Amino acid sequence: EICACLVGSEMCIRDRHKPRLVEGMTPRQKLRLRACRMLISYQKNGNFGFQSPRVERIFSGETGNLITQFIQHERAIGRSEKTIESREIYLRAFNLYLQRFDLSFNDLSVDCIEAFFKSMNYELAMRHNSANHLRQLFHYLYDRGITVTDNLPSTGRMCAGYRQLNTSKSASN
């Protein structure tokens, strides 16, 4: 029985699949992964598991490492998977924005956050959700001494993203 369960796992390894769905996988890779997972499930308990695999979101860079630590902290304190999944989606977009403009958390201002929202074309409800996740992240970073404040400074410091976003808009007019 143990040997039979290894067949599906070996297929995943042979086909260079991780046991989880990872962003950037082709539709063919996703289909093969699902088939391997179903085979493993069938071999273990005699029925097919049709649940969707969890997506593993990868955060890169220094800011990404801090966001990853925050997500791990959220899991450790018992946040629901739905909340964590929502945080990952919004914070991944924010991390990509920070990397695009080479910003750290200490470089941020209200203008930077506003420029991020504008770049994402967020409607009011999405802005509210994103702001809530960002607020929780900033509290976490402040509590650990990573940032000097858990509140963004008011205008005064304009980030590169804000300047670039406004420059490209005026050039297109």
PDB file of C-alpha atoms in Angstrom:
ATOM      1  CA  GLU A   1       0.000   0.000   0.000  1.00  0.00           C
ATOM      2  CA  ILE A   2       2.810   2.444   0.846  1.00  0.00           C
ATOM      3  CA  CYS A   3       4.545   1.503  -2.380  1.00  0.00           C
ATOM      4  CA  ALA A   4       1.392   2.158  -4.423  1.00  0.00           C
ATOM      5  CA  CYS A   5       1.056   5.672  -2.952  1.00  0.00           C
ATOM      6  CA  LEU A   6       4.583   6.453  -4.053  1.00  0.00           C
ATOM      7  CA  VAL A   7       3.665   5.932  -7.717  1.00  0.00           C
ATOM      8  CA  GLY A   8       1.684   9.195  -7.862  1.00  0.00           C
ATOM      9  CA  SER A   9       4.366  11.031  -5.914  1.00  0.00           C
ATOM     10  CA  GLU A  10       7.064   9.691  -8.216  1.00  0.00           C
ATOM     11  CA  MET A  11       5.043  10.902 -11.205  1.00  0.00           C
ATOM     12  CA  CYS A  12       4.991  14.397  -9.728  1.00  0.00           C
ATOM     13  CA  ILE A  13       8.739  14.306  -9.139  1.00  0.00           C
ATOM     14  CA  ARG A  14       9.503  12.802 -12.560  1.00  0.00           C
ATOM     15  CA  ASP A  15       7.393  15.454 -14.285  1.00  0.00           C
ATOM     16  CA  ARG A  16       9.048  18.129 -12.119  1.00  0.00           C
ATOM     17  CA  HIS A  17       5.768  19.039 -10.447  1.00  0.00           C
ATOM     18  CA  LYS A  18       5.608  20.324  -6.945  1.00  0.00           C
ATOM     19  CA  PRO A  19       2.724  18.790  -5.025  1.00  0.00           C
ATOM     20  CA  ARG A  20       1.103  22.253  -5.056  1.00  0.00           C
ATOM     21  CA  LEU A  21      -0.232  24.476  -7.772  1.00  0.00           C
ATOM     22  CA  VAL A  22       2.242  27.294  -8.370  1.00  0.00           C
ATOM     23  CA  GLU A  23       1.560  30.522 -10.240  1.00  0.00           C
ATOM     24  CA  GLY A  24       2.948  30.436 -13.744  1.00  0.00           C
ATOM     25  CA  MET A  25       2.152  26.789 -14.424  1.00  0.00           C
ATOM     26  CA  THR A  26       0.859  26.059 -17.924  1.00  0.00           C
ATOM     27  CA  PRO A  27      -2.630  24.576 -18.311  1.00  0.00           C
ATOM     28  CA  ARG A  28      -1.004  21.256 -19.278  1.00  0.00           C
ATOM     29  CA  GLN A  29       1.118  21.234 -16.107  1.00  0.00           C
ATOM     30  CA  LYS A  30      -1.964  22.018 -14.009  1.00  0.00           C
ATOM     31  CA  LEU A  31      -3.867  19.151 -15.627  1.00  0.00           C
ATOM     32  CA  ARG A  32      -1.010  16.697 -15.022  1.00  0.00           C
ATOM     33  CA  LEU A  33      -0.680  17.868 -11.430  1.00  0.00           C
ATOM     34  CA  ARG A  34      -4.391  17.356 -10.858  1.00  0.00           C
ATOM     35  CA  ALA A  35      -4.154  13.860 -12.363  1.00  0.00           C
ATOM     36  CA  CYS A  36      -1.214  13.015 -10.084  1.00  0.00           C
ATOM     37  CA  ARG A  37      -3.049  14.324  -7.035  1.00  0.00           C
ATOM     38  CA  MET A  38      -6.141  12.323  -7.941  1.00  0.00           C
ATOM     39  CA  LEU A  39      -3.998   9.182  -8.372  1.00  0.00           C
ATOM     40  CA  ILE A  40      -2.350   9.703  -4.996  1.00  0.00           C
ATOM     41  CA  SER A  41      -5.758  10.265  -3.367  1.00  0.00           C
ATOM     42  CA  TYR A  42      -7.199   7.141  -4.984  1.00  0.00           C
ATOM     43  CA  GLN A  43      -4.215   5.052  -3.933  1.00  0.00           C
ATOM     44  CA  LYS A  44      -4.412   6.268  -0.345  1.00  0.00           C
ATOM     45  CA  ASN A  45      -8.117   5.870   0.383  1.00  0.00           C
ATOM     46  CA  GLY A  46      -9.810   4.345  -2.643  1.00  0.00           C
ATOM     47  CA  ASN A  47     -11.654   7.430  -3.878  1.00  0.00           C
ATOM     48  CA  PHE A  48     -10.739  10.431  -5.960  1.00  0.00           C
ATOM     49  CA  GLY A  49     -10.150  13.759  -4.275  1.00  0.00           C
ATOM     50  CA  PHE A  50     -11.626  16.490  -6.427  1.00  0.00           C
ATOM     51  CA  GLN A  51     -10.743  19.454  -4.235  1.00  0.00           C
ATOM     52  CA  SER A  52      -8.806  22.193  -5.943  1.00  0.00           C
ATOM     53  CA  PRO A  53      -5.159  22.424  -4.970  1.00  0.00           C
ATOM     54  CA  ARG A  54      -4.009  25.445  -2.994  1.00  0.00           C
ATOM     55  CA  VAL A  55      -2.107  28.071  -4.940  1.00  0.00           C
ATOM     56  CA  GLU A  56       1.311  28.840  -3.541  1.00  0.00           C
ATOM     57  CA  ARG A  57       2.014  32.552  -3.941  1.00  0.00           C
ATOM     58  CA  ILE A  58       5.638  33.540  -3.973  1.00  0.00           C
ATOM     59  CA  PHE A  59       6.724  36.965  -2.723  1.00  0.00           C
ATOM     60  CA  SER A  60      10.166  38.004  -3.886  1.00  0.00           C
ATOM     61  CA  GLY A  61      12.637  40.593  -2.665  1.00  0.00           C
ATOM     62  CA  GLU A  62      13.193  42.023   0.797  1.00  0.00           C
ATOM     63  CA  THR A  63       9.639  43.341   1.014  1.00  0.00           C
ATOM     64  CA  GLY A  64       8.399  39.951  -0.171  1.00  0.00           C
ATOM     65  CA  ASN A  65      10.253  38.183   2.634  1.00  0.00           C
ATOM     66  CA  LEU A  66       8.595  40.463   5.186  1.00  0.00           C
ATOM     67  CA  ILE A  67       5.171  39.872   3.635  1.00  0.00           C
ATOM     68  CA  THR A  68       5.812  36.112   3.737  1.00  0.00           C
ATOM     69  CA  GLN A  69       6.644  36.376   7.455  1.00  0.00           C
ATOM     70  CA  PHE A  70       3.422  38.341   7.973  1.00  0.00           C
ATOM     71  CA  ILE A  71       1.374  35.660   6.169  1.00  0.00           C
ATOM     72  CA  GLN A  72       3.015  32.943   8.293  1.00  0.00           C
ATOM     73  CA  HIS A  73       2.193  34.964  11.409  1.00  0.00           C
ATOM     74  CA  GLU A  74      -1.435  35.264  10.279  1.00  0.00           C
ATOM     75  CA  ARG A  75      -1.646  31.478   9.902  1.00  0.00           C
ATOM     76  CA  ALA A  76      -0.033  30.957  13.310  1.00  0.00           C
ATOM     77  CA  ILE A  77      -2.601  33.148  15.070  1.00  0.00           C
ATOM     78  CA  GLY A  78      -5.448  31.261  13.426  1.00  0.00           C
ATOM     79  CA  ARG A  79      -6.714  33.552  10.674  1.00  0.00           C
ATOM     80  CA  SER A  80      -9.093  31.785   8.308  1.00  0.00           C
ATOM     81  CA  GLU A  81      -7.718  30.485   5.018  1.00  0.00           C
ATOM     82  CA  LYS A  82     -10.149  32.751   3.179  1.00  0.00           C
ATOM     83  CA  THR A  83      -8.697  35.809   4.939  1.00  0.00           C
ATOM     84  CA  ILE A  84      -5.143  34.649   4.298  1.00  0.00           C
ATOM     85  CA  GLU A  85      -5.886  33.976   0.634  1.00  0.00           C
ATOM     86  CA  SER A  86      -7.350  37.457   0.276  1.00  0.00           C
ATOM     87  CA  ARG A  87      -4.321  38.981   2.013  1.00  0.00           C
ATOM     88  CA  GLU A  88      -1.985  37.073  -0.313  1.00  0.00           C
ATOM     89  CA  ILE A  89      -3.780  38.330  -3.425  1.00  0.00           C
ATOM     90  CA  TYR A  90      -3.767  41.996  -2.411  1.00  0.00           C
ATOM     91  CA  LEU A  91      -0.285  41.937  -0.874  1.00  0.00           C
ATOM     92  CA  ARG A  92       1.217  40.183  -3.884  1.00  0.00           C
ATOM     93  CA  ALA A  93      -0.004  43.008  -6.121  1.00  0.00           C
ATOM     94  CA  PHE A  94       1.391  45.540  -3.646  1.00  0.00           C
ATOM     95  CA  ASN A  95       4.753  43.749  -3.455  1.00  0.00           C
ATOM     96  CA  LEU A  96       5.028  43.732  -7.261  1.00  0.00           C
ATOM     97  CA  TYR A  97       4.340  47.482  -7.217  1.00  0.00           C
ATOM     98  CA  LEU A  98       7.051  48.053  -4.586  1.00  0.00           C
ATOM     99  CA  GLN A  99       9.552  46.057  -6.628  1.00  0.00           C
ATOM    100  CA  ARG A 100       8.631  47.854  -9.843  1.00  0.00           C
ATOM    101  CA  PHE A 101       9.572  51.200  -8.273  1.00  0.00           C
ATOM    102  CA  ASP A 102      12.345  49.825  -6.012  1.00  0.00           C
ATOM    103  CA  LEU A 103      10.591  50.926  -2.812  1.00  0.00           C
ATOM    104  CA  SER A 104      10.929  49.641   0.737  1.00  0.00           C
ATOM    105  CA  PHE A 105       8.322  49.915   3.467  1.00  0.00           C
ATOM    106  CA  ASN A 106      10.123  52.900   4.979  1.00  0.00           C
ATOM    107  CA  ASP A 107       9.905  54.753   1.634  1.00  0.00           C
ATOM    108  CA  LEU A 108       6.111  54.782   1.670  1.00  0.00           C
ATOM    109  CA  SER A 109       3.774  57.713   2.072  1.00  0.00           C
ATOM    110  CA  VAL A 110       0.081  58.278   1.529  1.00  0.00           C
ATOM    111  CA  ASP A 111       0.939  59.420  -2.000  1.00  0.00           C
ATOM    112  CA  CYS A 112       2.641  56.098  -2.703  1.00  0.00           C
ATOM    113  CA  ILE A 113      -0.378  54.132  -1.557  1.00  0.00           C
ATOM    114  CA  GLU A 114      -2.651  56.380  -3.582  1.00  0.00           C
ATOM    115  CA  ALA A 115      -0.462  55.848  -6.647  1.00  0.00           C
ATOM    116  CA  PHE A 116      -0.638  52.086  -6.075  1.00  0.00           C
ATOM    117  CA  PHE A 117      -4.444  52.191  -5.933  1.00  0.00           C
ATOM    118  CA  LYS A 118      -4.555  54.265  -9.121  1.00  0.00           C
ATOM    119  CA  SER A 119      -2.159  51.913 -10.908  1.00  0.00           C
ATOM    120  CA  MET A 120      -4.427  48.984 -10.026  1.00  0.00           C
ATOM    121  CA  ASN A 121      -7.615  50.830 -11.081  1.00  0.00           C
ATOM    122  CA  TYR A 122      -9.228  49.752  -7.826  1.00  0.00           C
ATOM    123  CA  GLU A 123     -12.858  50.654  -7.302  1.00  0.00           C
ATOM    124  CA  LEU A 124     -13.959  51.823  -3.852  1.00  0.00           C
ATOM    125  CA  ALA A 125     -14.633  48.360  -2.379  1.00  0.00           C
ATOM    126  CA  MET A 126     -11.309  46.986  -3.601  1.00  0.00           C
ATOM    127  CA  ARG A 127      -9.482  50.048  -2.283  1.00  0.00           C
ATOM    128  CA  HIS A 128     -11.100  49.455   1.089  1.00  0.00           C
ATOM    129  CA  ASN A 129     -10.110  45.759   1.120  1.00  0.00           C
ATOM    130  CA  SER A 130      -6.574  46.483   0.004  1.00  0.00           C
ATOM    131  CA  ALA A 131      -6.201  49.298   2.556  1.00  0.00           C
ATOM    132  CA  ASN A 132      -7.367  46.964   5.324  1.00  0.00           C
ATOM    133  CA  HIS A 133      -4.774  44.317   4.394  1.00  0.00           C
ATOM    134  CA  LEU A 134      -2.057  46.955   4.101  1.00  0.00           C
ATOM    135  CA  ARG A 135      -3.017  48.429   7.487  1.00  0.00           C
ATOM    136  CA  GLN A 136      -2.683  44.995   9.133  1.00  0.00           C
ATOM    137  CA  LEU A 137       0.693  44.480   7.446  1.00  0.00           C
ATOM    138  CA  PHE A 138       1.922  47.901   8.615  1.00  0.00           C
ATOM    139  CA  HIS A 139       0.834  47.153  12.198  1.00  0.00           C
ATOM    140  CA  TYR A 140       2.742  43.853  12.043  1.00  0.00           C
ATOM    141  CA  LEU A 141       5.890  45.565  10.687  1.00  0.00           C
ATOM    142  CA  TYR A 142       5.711  48.312  13.317  1.00  0.00           C
ATOM    143  CA  ASP A 143       5.200  45.834  16.183  1.00  0.00           C
ATOM    144  CA  ARG A 144       8.400  44.070  15.127  1.00  0.00           C
ATOM    145  CA  GLY A 145      10.428  47.281  14.840  1.00  0.00           C
ATOM    146  CA  ILE A 146      10.782  47.030  11.061  1.00  0.00           C
ATOM    147  CA  THR A 147       9.111  50.376  10.393  1.00  0.00           C
ATOM    148  CA  VAL A 148       9.213  53.508  12.519  1.00  0.00           C
ATOM    149  CA  THR A 149       5.461  53.995  12.433  1.00  0.00           C
ATOM    150  CA  ASP A 150       2.393  51.886  11.805  1.00  0.00           C
ATOM    151  CA  ASN A 151       0.768  54.874  10.124  1.00  0.00           C
ATOM    152  CA  LEU A 152       1.868  56.246   6.785  1.00  0.00           C
ATOM    153  CA  PRO A 153       3.202  59.782   6.856  1.00  0.00           C
ATOM    154  CA  SER A 154       0.862  62.278   5.263  1.00  0.00           C
ATOM    155  CA  THR A 155       1.765  63.821   1.950  1.00  0.00           C
ATOM    156  CA  GLY A 156       5.134  65.444   1.646  1.00  0.00           C
ATOM    157  CA  ARG A 157       7.155  62.534   0.368  1.00  0.00           C
ATOM    158  CA  MET A 158       6.127  61.530  -3.133  1.00  0.00           C
ATOM    159  CA  CYS A 159       7.220  58.136  -4.332  1.00  0.00           C
ATOM    160  CA  ALA A 160       8.609  57.379  -7.765  1.00  0.00           C
ATOM    161  CA  GLY A 161       5.459  55.470  -8.679  1.00  0.00           C
ATOM    162  CA  TYR A 162       3.305  58.526  -8.042  1.00  0.00           C
ATOM    163  CA  ARG A 163       5.528  60.777 -10.157  1.00  0.00           C
ATOM    164  CA  GLN A 164       5.798  58.247 -12.977  1.00  0.00           C
ATOM    165  CA  LEU A 165       2.055  57.559 -12.986  1.00  0.00           C
ATOM    166  CA  ASN A 166       1.236  61.277 -13.214  1.00  0.00           C
ATOM    167  CA  THR A 167       3.942  61.930 -15.820  1.00  0.00           C
ATOM    168  CA  SER A 168       2.656  59.173 -18.101  1.00  0.00           C
ATOM    169  CA  LYS A 169      -0.923  60.493 -17.769  1.00  0.00           C
ATOM    170  CA  SER A 170       0.065  64.036 -18.716  1.00  0.00           C
ATOM    171  CA  ALA A 171       2.132  62.770 -21.662  1.00  0.00           C
ATOM    172  CA  SER A 172      -0.865  60.850 -23.002  1.00  0.00           C
ATOM    173  CA  ASN A 173      -3.140  63.953 -22.896  1.00  0.00           C
TER     174      ASN A 173
END
